mmCIF file of N, CA and C in Angstrom:
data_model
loop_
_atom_site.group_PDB
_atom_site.id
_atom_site.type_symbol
_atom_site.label_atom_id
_atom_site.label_comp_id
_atom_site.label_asym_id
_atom_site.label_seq_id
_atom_site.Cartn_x
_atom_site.Cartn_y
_atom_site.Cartn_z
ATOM 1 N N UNK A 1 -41.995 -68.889 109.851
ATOM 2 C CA UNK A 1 -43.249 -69.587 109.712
ATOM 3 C C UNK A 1 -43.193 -70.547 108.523
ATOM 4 N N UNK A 2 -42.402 -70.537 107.393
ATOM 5 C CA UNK A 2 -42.799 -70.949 106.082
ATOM 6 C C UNK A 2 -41.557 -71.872 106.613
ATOM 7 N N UNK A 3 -40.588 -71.878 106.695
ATOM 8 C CA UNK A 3 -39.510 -73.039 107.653
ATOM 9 C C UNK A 3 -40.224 -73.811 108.295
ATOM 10 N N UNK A 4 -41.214 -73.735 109.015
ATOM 11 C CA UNK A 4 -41.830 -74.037 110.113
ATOM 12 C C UNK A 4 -42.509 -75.323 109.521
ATOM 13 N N UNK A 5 -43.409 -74.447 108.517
ATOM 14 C CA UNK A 5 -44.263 -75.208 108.252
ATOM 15 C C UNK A 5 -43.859 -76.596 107.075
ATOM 16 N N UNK A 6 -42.891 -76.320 106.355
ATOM 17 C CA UNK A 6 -42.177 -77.257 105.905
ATOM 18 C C UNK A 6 -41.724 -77.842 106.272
ATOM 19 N N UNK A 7 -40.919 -77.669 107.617
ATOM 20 C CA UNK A 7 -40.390 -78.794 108.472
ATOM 21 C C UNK A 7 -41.231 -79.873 109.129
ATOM 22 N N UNK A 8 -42.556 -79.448 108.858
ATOM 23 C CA UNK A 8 -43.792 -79.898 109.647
ATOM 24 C C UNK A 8 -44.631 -81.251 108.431
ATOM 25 N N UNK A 9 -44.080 -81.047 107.307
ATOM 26 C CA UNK A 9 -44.775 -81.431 106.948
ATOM 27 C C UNK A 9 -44.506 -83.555 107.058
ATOM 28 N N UNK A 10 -43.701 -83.345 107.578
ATOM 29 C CA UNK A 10 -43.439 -85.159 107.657
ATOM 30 C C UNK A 10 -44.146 -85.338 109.256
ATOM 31 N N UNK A 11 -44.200 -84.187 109.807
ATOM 32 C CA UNK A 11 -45.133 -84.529 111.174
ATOM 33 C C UNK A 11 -46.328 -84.135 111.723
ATOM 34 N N UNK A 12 -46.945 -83.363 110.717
ATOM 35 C CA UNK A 12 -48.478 -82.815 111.200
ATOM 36 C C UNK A 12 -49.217 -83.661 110.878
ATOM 37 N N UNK A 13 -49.408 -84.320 109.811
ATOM 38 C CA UNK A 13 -50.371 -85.187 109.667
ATOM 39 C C UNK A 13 -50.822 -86.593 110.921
ATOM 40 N N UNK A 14 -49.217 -86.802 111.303
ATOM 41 C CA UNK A 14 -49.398 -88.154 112.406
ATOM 42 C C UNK A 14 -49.350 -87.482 113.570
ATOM 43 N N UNK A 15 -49.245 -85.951 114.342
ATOM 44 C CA UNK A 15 -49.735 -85.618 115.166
ATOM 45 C C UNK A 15 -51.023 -85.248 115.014
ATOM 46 N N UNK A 16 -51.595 -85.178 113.960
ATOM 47 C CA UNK A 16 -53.118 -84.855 114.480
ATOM 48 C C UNK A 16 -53.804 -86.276 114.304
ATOM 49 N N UNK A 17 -53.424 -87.479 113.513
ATOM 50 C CA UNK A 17 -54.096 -88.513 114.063
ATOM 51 C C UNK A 17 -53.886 -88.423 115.032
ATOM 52 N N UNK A 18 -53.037 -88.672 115.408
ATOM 53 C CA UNK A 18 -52.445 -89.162 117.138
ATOM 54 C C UNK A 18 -53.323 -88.309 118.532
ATOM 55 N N UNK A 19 -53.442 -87.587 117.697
ATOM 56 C CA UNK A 19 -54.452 -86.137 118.782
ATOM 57 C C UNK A 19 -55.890 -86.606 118.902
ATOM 58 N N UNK A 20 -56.275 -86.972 117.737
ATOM 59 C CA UNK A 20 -57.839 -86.965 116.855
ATOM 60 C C UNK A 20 -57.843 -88.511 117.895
ATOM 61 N N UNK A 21 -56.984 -89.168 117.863
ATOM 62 C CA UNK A 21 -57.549 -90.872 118.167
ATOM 63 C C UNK A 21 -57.352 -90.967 119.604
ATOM 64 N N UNK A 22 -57.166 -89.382 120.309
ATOM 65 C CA UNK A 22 -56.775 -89.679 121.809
ATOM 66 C C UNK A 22 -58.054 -88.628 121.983
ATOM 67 N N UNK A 23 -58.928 -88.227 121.441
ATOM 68 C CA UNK A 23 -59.814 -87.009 121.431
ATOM 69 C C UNK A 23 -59.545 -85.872 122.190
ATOM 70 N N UNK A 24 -58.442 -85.593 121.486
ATOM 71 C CA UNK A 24 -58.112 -83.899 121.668
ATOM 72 C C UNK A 24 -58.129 -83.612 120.132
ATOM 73 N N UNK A 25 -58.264 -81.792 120.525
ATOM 74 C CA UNK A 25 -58.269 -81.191 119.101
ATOM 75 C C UNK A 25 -56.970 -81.374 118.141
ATOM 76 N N UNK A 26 -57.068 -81.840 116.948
ATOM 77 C CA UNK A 26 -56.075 -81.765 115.777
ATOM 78 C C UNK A 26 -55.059 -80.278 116.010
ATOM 79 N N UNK A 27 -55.538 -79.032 116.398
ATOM 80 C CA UNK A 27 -54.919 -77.909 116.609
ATOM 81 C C UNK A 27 -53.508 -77.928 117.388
ATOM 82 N N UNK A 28 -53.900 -78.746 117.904
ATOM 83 C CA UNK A 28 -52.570 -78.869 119.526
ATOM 84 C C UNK A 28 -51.213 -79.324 118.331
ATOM 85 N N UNK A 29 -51.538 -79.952 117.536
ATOM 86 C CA UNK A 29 -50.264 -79.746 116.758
ATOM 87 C C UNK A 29 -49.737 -78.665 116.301
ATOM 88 N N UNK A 30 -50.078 -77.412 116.536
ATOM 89 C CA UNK A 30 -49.386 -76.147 116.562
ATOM 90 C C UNK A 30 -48.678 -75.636 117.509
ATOM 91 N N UNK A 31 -48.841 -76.530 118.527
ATOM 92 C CA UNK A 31 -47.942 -76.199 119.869
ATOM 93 C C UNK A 31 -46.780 -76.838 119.588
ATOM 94 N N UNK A 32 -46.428 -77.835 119.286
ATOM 95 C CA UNK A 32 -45.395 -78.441 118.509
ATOM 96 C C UNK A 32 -44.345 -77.453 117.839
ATOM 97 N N UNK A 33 -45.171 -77.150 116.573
ATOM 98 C CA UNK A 33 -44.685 -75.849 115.901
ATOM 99 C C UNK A 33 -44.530 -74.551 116.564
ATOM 100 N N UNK A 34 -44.948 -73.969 117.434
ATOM 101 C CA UNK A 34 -44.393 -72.757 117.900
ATOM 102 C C UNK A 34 -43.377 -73.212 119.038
ATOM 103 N N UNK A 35 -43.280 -74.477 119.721
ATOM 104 C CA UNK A 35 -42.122 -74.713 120.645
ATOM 105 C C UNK A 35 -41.081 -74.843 120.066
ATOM 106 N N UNK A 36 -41.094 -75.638 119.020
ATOM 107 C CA UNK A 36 -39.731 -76.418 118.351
ATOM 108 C C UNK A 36 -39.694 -75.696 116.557
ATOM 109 N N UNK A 37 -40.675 -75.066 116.222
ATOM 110 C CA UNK A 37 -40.592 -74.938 114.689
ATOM 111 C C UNK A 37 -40.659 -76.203 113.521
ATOM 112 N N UNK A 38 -40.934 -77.227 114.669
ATOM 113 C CA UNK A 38 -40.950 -78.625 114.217
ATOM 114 C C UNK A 38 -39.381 -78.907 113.595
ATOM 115 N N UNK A 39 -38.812 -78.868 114.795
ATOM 116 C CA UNK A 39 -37.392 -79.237 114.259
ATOM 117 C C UNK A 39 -37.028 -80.164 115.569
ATOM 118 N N UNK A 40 -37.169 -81.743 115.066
ATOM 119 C CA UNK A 40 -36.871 -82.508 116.105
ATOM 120 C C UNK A 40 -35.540 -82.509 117.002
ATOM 121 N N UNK A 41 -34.702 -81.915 116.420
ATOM 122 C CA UNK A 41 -33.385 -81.976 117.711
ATOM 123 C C UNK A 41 -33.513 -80.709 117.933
ATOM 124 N N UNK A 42 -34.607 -79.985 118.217
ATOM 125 C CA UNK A 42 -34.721 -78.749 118.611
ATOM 126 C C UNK A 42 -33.922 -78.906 120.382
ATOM 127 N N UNK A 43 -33.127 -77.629 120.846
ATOM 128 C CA UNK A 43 -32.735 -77.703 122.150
ATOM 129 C C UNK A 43 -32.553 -76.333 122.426
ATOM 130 N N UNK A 44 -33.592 -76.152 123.796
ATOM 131 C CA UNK A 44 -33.499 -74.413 124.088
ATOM 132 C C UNK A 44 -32.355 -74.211 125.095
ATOM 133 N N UNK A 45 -32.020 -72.853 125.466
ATOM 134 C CA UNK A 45 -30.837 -72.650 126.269
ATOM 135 C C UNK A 45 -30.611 -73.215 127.789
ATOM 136 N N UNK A 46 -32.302 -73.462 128.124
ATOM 137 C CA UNK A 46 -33.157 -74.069 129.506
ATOM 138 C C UNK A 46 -32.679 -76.055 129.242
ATOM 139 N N UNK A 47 -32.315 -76.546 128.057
ATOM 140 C CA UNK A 47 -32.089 -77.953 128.085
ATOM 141 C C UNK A 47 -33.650 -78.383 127.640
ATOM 142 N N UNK A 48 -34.869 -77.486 127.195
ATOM 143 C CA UNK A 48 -35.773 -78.203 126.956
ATOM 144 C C UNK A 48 -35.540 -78.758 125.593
ATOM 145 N N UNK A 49 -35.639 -80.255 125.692
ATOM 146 C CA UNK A 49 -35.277 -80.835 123.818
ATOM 147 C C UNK A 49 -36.648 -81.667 123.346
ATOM 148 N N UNK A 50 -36.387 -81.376 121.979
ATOM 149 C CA UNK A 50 -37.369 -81.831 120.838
ATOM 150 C C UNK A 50 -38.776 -81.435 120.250
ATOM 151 N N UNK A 51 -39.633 -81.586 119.883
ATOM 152 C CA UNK A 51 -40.682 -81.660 119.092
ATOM 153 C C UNK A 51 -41.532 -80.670 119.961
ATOM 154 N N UNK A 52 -41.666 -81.214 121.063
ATOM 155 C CA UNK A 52 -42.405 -80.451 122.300
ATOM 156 C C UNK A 52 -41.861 -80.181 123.491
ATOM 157 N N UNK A 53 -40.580 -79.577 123.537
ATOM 158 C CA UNK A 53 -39.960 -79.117 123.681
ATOM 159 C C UNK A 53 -39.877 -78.951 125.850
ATOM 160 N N UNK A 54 -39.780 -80.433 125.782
ATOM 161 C CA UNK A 54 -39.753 -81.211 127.034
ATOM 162 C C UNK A 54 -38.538 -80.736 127.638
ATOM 163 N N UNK A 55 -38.719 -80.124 129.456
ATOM 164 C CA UNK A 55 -37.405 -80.223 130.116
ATOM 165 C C UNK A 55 -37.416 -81.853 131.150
ATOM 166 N N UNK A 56 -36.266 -82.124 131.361
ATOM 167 C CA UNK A 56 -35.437 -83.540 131.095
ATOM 168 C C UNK A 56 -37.180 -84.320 132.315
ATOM 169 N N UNK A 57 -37.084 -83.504 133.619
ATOM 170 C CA UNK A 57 -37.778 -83.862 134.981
ATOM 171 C C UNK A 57 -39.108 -83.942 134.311
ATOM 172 N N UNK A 58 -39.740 -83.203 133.290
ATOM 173 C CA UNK A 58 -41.294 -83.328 133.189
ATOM 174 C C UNK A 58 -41.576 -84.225 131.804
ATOM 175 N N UNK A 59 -40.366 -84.400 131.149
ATOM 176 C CA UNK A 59 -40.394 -86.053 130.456
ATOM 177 C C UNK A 59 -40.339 -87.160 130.945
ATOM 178 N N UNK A 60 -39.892 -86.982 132.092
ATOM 179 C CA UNK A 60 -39.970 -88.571 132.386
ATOM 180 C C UNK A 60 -40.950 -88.886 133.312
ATOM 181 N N UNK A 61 -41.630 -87.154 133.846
ATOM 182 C CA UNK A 61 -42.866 -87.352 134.832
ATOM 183 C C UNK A 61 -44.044 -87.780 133.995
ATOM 184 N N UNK A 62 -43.844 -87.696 132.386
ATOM 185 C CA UNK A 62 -44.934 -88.555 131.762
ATOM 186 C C UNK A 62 -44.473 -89.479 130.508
ATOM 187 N N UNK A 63 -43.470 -90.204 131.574
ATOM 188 C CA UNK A 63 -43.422 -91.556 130.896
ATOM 189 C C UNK A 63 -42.371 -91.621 129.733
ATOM 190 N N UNK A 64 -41.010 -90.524 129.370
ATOM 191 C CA UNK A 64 -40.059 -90.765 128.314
ATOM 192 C C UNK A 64 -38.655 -90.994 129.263
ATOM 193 N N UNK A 65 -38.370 -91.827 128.469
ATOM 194 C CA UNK A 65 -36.588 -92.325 128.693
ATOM 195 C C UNK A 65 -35.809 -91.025 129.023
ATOM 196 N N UNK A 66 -34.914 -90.447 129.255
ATOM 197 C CA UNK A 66 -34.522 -89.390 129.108
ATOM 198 C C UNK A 66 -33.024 -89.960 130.286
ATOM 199 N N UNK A 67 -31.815 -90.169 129.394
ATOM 200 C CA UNK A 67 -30.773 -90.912 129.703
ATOM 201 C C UNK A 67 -29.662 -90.524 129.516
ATOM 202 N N UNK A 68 -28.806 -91.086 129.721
ATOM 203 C CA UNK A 68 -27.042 -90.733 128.779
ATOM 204 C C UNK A 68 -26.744 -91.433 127.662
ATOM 205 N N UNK A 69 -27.718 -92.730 127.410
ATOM 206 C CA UNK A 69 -28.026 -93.595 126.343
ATOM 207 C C UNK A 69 -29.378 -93.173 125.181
ATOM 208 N N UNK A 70 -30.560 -92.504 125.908
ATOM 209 C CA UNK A 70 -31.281 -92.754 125.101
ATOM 210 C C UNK A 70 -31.985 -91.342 125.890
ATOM 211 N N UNK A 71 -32.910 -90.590 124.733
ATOM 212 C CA UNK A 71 -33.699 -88.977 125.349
ATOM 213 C C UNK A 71 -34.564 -89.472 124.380
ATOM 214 N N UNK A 72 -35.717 -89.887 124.740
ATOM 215 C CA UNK A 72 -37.026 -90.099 123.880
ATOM 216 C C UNK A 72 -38.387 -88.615 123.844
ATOM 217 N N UNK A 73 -37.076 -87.657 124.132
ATOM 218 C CA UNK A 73 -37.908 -86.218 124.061
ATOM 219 C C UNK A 73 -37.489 -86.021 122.464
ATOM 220 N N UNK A 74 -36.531 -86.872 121.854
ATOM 221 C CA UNK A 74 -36.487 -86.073 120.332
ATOM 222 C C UNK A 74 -37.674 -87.483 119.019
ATOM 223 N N UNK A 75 -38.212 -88.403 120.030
ATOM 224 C CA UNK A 75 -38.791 -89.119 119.611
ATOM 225 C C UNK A 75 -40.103 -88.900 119.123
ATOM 226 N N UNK A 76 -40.558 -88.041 118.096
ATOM 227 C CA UNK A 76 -42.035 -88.080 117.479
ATOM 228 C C UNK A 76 -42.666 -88.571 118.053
ATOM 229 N N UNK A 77 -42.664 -90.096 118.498
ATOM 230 C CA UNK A 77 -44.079 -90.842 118.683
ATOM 231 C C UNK A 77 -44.196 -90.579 120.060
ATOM 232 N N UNK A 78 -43.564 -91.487 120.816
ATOM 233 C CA UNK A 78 -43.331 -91.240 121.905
ATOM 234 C C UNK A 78 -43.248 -89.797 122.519
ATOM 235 N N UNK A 79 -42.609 -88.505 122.191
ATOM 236 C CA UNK A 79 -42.684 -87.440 122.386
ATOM 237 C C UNK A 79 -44.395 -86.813 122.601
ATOM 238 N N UNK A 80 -44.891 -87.254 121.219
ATOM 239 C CA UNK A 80 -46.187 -86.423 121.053
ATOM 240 C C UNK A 80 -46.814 -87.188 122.466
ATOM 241 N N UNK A 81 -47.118 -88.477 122.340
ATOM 242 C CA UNK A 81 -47.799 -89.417 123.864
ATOM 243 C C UNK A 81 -48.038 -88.692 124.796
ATOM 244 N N UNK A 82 -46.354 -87.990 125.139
ATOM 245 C CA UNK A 82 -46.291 -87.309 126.224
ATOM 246 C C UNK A 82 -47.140 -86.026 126.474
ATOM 247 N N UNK A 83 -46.868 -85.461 125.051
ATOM 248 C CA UNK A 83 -47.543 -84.116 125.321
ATOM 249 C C UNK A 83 -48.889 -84.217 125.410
ATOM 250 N N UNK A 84 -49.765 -85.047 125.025
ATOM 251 C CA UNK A 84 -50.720 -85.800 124.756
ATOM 252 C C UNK A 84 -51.160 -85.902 126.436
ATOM 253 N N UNK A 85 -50.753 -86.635 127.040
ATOM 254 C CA UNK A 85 -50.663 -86.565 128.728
ATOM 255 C C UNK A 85 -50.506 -85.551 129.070
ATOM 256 N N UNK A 86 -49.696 -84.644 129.068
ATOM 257 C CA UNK A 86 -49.404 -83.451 129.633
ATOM 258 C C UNK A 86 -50.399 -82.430 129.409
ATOM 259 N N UNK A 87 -50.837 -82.203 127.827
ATOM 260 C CA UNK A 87 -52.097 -81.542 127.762
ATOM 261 C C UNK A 87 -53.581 -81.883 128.327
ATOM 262 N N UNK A 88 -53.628 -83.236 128.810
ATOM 263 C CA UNK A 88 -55.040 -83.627 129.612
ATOM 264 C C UNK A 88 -54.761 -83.192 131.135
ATOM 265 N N UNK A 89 -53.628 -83.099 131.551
ATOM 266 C CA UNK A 89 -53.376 -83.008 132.996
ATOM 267 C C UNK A 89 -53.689 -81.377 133.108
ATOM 268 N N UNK A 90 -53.152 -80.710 132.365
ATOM 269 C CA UNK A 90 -52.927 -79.320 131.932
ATOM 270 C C UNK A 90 -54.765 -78.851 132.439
ATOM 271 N N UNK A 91 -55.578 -79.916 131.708
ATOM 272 C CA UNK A 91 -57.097 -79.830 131.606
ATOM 273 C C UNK A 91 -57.251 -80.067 132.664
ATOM 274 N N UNK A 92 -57.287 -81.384 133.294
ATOM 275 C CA UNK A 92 -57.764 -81.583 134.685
ATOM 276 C C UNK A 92 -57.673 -80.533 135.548
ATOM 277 N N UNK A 93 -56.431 -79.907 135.315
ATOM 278 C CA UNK A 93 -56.044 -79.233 136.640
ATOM 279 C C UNK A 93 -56.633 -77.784 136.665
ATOM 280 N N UNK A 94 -56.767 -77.281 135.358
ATOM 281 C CA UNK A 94 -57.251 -75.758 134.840
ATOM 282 C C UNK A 94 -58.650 -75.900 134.602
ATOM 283 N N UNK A 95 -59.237 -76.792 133.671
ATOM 284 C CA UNK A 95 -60.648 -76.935 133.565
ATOM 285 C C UNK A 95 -60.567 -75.879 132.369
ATOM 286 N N UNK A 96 -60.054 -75.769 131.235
ATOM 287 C CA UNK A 96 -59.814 -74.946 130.156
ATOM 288 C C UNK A 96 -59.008 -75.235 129.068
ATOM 289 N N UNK A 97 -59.188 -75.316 128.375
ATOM 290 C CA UNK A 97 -58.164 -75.756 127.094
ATOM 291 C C UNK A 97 -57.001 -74.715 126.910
ATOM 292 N N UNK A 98 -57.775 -73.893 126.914
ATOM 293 C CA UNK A 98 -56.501 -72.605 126.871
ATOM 294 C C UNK A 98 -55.562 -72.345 128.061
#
């Protein structure tokens, strides 16, 4: 947790603008942190890589590069976007935040 949260600290602040200016809750930047520990070249044994801890087919189903040249799943900005999308669809489809 204390790893975690230090690793976090060059990226919590611009994921919760980024959250706050898309009006979702500032919180969702903890999903970040429990996927990845906020360790951007995070990569699980499944191939899910980065921040939010994207597998290759449901990054690019919302909109990241994901290449032999270029994986914009280890990309902060672009990364969060996604999850950003992914958590409203998440809504649409459940009707629940949780």
């Amino acid at each position: 947790y204390i790893n975690s949260v230090q690793r976090g600290k060059k990226y919590i602040t611009l994921f919760k603008e980024l959250l706050i200016s898309q009006g979702l809750s500032h919180l969702f930047v903890y999903l970040s942190m429990t996927e990845s520990g906020f360790q951007s070249f995070a990569r699980s044994p499944k191939k899910a890589a980065g921040l939010w801890q994207f597998m290759s087919a449901t990054a690019r189903r919302f909109d990241l590069k994901v290449t032999e040249e270029i994986d914009e799943r280890y990309d902060p900005v672009a990364s969060t976007g996604a999850a950003m999308r992914y958590i409203r669809t998440l809504y649409s489809r459940f009707g629940k935040w949780y």
